[in-house]
PDB file of C-alpha atoms in Angstrom:
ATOM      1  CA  UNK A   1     -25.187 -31.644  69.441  1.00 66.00           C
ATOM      2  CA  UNK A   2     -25.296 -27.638  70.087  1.00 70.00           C
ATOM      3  CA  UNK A   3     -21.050 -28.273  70.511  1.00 79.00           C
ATOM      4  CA  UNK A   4     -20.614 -30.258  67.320  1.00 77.00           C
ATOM      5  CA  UNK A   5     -22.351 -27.613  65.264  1.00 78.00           C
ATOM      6  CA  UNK A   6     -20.034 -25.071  67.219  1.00 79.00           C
ATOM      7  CA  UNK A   7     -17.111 -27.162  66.367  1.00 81.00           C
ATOM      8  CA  UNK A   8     -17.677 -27.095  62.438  1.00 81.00           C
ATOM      9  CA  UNK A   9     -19.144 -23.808  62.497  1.00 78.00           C
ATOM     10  CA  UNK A  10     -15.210 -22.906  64.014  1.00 78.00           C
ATOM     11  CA  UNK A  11     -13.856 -25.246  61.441  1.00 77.00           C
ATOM     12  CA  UNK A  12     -15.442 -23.481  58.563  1.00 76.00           C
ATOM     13  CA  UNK A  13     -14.559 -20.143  59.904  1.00 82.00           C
ATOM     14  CA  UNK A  14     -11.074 -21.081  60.110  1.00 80.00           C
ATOM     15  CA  UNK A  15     -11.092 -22.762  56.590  1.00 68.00           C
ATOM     16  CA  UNK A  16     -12.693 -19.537  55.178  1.00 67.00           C
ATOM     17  CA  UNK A  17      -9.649 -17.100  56.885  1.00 71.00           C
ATOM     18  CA  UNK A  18      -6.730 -19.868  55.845  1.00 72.00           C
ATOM     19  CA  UNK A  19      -8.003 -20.191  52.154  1.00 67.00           C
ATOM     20  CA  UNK A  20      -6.056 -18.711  49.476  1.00 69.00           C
ATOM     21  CA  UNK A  21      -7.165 -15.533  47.961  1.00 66.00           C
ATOM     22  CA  UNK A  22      -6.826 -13.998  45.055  1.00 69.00           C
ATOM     23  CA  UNK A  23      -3.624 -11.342  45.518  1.00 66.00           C
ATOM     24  CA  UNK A  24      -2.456  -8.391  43.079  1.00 75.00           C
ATOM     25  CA  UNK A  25       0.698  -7.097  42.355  1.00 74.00           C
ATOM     26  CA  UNK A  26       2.013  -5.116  40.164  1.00 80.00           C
ATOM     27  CA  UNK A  27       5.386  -4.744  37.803  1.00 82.00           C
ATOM     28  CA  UNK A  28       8.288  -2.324  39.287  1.00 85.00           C
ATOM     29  CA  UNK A  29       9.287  -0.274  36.735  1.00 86.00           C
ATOM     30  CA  UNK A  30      12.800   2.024  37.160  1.00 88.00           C
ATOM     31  CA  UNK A  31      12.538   5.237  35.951  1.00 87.00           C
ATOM     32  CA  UNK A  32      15.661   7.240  36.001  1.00 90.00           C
ATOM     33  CA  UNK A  33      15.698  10.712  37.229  1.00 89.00           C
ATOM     34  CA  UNK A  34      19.126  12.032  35.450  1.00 88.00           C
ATOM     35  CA  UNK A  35      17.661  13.343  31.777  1.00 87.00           C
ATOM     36  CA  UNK A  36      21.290  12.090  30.288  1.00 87.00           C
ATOM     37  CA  UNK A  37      20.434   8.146  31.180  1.00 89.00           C
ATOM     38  CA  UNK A  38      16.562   8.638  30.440  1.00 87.00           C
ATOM     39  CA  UNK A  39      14.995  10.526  32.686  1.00 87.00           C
ATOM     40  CA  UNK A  40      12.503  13.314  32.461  1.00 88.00           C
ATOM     41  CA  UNK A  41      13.956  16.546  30.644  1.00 87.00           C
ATOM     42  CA  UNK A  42      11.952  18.160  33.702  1.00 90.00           C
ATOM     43  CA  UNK A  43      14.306  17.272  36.320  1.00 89.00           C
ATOM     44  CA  UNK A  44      17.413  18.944  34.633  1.00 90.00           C
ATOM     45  CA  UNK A  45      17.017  21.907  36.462  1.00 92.00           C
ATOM     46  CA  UNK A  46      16.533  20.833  39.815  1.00 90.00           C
ATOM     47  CA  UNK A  47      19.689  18.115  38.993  1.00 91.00           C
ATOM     48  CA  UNK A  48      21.477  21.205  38.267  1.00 91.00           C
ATOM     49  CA  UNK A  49      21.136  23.503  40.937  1.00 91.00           C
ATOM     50  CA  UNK A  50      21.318  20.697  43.675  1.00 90.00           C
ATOM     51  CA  UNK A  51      24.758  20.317  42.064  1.00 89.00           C
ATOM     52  CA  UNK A  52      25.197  23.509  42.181  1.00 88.00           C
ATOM     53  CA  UNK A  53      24.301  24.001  45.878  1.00 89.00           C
ATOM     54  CA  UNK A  54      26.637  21.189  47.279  1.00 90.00           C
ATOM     55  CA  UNK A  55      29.625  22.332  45.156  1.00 87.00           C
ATOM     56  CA  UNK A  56      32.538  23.189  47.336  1.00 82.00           C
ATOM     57  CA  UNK A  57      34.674  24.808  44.628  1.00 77.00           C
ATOM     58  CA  UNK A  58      32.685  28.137  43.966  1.00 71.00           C
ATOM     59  CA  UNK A  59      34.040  29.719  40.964  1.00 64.00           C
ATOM     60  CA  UNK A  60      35.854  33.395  40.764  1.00 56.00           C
ATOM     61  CA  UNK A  61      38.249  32.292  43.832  1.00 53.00           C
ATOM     62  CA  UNK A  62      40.485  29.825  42.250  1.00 53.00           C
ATOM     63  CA  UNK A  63      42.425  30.653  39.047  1.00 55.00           C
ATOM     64  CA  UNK A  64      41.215  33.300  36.496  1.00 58.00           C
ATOM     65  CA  UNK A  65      42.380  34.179  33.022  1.00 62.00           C
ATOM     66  CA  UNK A  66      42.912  37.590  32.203  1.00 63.00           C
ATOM     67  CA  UNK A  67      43.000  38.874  28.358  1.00 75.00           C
ATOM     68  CA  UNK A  68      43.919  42.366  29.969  1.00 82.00           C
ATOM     69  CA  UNK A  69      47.935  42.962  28.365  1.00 85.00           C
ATOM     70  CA  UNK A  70      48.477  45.921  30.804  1.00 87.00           C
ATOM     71  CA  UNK A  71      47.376  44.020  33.980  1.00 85.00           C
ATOM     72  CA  UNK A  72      49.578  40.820  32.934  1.00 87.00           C
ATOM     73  CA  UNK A  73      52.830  42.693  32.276  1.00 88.00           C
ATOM     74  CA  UNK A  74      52.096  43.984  36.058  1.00 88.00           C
ATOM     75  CA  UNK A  75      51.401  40.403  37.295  1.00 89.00           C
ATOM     76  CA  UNK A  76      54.754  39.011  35.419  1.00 91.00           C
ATOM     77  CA  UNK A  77      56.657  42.468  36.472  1.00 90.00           C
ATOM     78  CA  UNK A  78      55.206  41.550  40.143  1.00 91.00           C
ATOM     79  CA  UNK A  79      56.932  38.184  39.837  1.00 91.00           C
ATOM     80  CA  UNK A  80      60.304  39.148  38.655  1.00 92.00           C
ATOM     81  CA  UNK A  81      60.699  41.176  41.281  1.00 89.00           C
ATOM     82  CA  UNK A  82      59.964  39.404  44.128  1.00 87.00           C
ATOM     83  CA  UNK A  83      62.190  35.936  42.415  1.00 89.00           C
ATOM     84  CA  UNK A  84      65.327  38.780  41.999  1.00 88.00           C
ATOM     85  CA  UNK A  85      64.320  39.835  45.894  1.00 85.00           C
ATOM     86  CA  UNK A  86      64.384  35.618  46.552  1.00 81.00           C
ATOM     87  CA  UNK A  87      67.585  35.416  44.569  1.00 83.00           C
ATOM     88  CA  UNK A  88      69.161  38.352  46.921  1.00 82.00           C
ATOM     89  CA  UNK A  89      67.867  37.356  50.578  1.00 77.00           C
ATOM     90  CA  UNK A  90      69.250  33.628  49.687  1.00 76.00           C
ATOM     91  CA  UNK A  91      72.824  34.489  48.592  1.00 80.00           C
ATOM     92  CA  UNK A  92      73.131  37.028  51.210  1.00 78.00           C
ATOM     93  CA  UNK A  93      72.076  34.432  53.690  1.00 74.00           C
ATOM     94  CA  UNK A  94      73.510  31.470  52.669  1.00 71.00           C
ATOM     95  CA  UNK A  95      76.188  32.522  50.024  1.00 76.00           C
ATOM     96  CA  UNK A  96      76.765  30.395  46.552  1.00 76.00           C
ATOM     97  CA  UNK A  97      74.369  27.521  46.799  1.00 73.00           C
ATOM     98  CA  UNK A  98      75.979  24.634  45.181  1.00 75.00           C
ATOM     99  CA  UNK A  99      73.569  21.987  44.558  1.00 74.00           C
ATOM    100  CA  UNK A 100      76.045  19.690  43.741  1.00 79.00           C
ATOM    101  CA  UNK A 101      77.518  19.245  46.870  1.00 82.00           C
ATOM    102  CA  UNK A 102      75.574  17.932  49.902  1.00 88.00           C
ATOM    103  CA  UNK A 103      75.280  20.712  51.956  1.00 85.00           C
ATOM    104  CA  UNK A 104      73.403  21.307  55.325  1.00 87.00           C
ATOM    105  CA  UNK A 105      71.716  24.646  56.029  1.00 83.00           C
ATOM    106  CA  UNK A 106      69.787  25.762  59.615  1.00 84.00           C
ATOM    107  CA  UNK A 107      67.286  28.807  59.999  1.00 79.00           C
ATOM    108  CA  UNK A 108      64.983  29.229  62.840  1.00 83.00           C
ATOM    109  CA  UNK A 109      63.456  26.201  63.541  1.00 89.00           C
ATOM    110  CA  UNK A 110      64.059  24.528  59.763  1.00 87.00           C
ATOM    111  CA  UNK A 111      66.032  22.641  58.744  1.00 89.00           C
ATOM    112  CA  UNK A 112      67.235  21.668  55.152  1.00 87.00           C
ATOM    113  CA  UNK A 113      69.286  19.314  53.641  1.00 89.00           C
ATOM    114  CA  UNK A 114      70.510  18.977  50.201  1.00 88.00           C
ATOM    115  CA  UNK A 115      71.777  15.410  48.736  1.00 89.00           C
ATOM    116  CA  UNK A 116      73.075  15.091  45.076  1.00 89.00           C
ATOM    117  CA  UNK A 117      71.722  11.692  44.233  1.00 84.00           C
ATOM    118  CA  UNK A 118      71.932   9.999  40.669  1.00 83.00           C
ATOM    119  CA  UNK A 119      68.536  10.997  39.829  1.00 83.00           C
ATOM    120  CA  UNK A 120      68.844  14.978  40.469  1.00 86.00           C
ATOM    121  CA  UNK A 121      69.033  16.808  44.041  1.00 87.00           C
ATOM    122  CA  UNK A 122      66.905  15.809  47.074  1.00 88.00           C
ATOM    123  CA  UNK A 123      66.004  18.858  49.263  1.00 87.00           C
ATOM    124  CA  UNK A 124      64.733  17.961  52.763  1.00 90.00           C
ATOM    125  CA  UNK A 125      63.349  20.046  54.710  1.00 90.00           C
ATOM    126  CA  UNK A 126      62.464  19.101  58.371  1.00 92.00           C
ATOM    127  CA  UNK A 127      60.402  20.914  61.284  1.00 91.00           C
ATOM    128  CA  UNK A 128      62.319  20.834  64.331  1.00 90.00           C
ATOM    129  CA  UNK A 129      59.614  21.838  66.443  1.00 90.00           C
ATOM    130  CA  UNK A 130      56.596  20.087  64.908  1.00 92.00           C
ATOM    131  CA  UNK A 131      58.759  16.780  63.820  1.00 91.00           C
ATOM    132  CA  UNK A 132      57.262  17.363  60.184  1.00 93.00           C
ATOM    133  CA  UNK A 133      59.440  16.659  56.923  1.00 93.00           C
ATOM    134  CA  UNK A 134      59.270  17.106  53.262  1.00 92.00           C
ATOM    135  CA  UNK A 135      61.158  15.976  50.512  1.00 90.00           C
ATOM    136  CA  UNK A 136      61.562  17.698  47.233  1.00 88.00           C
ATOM    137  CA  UNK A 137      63.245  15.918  44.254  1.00 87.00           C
ATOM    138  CA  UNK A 138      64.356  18.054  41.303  1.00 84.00           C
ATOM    139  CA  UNK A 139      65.387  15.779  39.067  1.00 85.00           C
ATOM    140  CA  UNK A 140      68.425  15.934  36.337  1.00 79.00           C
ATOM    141  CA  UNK A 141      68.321  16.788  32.733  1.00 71.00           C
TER     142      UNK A 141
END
């Protein structure tokens, strides 16, 4: 008798821990963090210097606009100069470039080609040494 009462004393412990209680949950609720799609105004700052901090294109090294007359006639004086310097070391190098005719010119370890094509000049440039080559179309008017 003492191991039946054990027995259902067992069974009853076991219904008691398989029974179904009563469980909570809750609703998930998204909450944006960018102010512009809802978020908290709160977070714009720290949006905005995280940004800020993983930006790889810092500002004041790239391009700049200058209002300053005196210091753009020097950059555009600058420029003329060393085109007209350009102009001289090419036609004293190679002569009368005619980029009408397909013509084949060698310089240290370069090496360019021009072709006349139907759509304006090809230039090709090749690296002897490195095997590397570019191609520059300027097309016709």
């Amino acid at each position: 008798m003492k191991t039946f009462i054990s027995s259902i004393l067992g069974l009853a412990i076991t219904l008691l821990l398989l029974a179904p209680g009563s469980a909570q949950a809750q609703d998930f609720v998204y909450t944006p963090v960018n102010p512009a799609f809802g978020g908290s105004y709160l977070n714009y700052q720290w949006l905005l210097s995280s940004a800020n901090a993983q930006n790889k294109y810092k500002g004041g090294s790239g391009y700049s606009y200058n209002n300053d007359p005196l210091a753009n006639f020097e950059e555009q004086l600058q420029r003329q100069v060393l085109s007209q310097l350009t102009r001289n070391v090419i036609q004293d190098r190679f002569g009368d470039v005619d980029l009408s005719q397909q013509n084949t010119f060698e310089f240290g370890e370069f090496s360019i080609d021009i072709v006349p094509g139907a759509n304006g000049v090809d230039i090709n440039i090749f690296n002897q040494s490195s095997g590397e080559q570019t191609t520059v179309t300027v097309p016709s008017i």
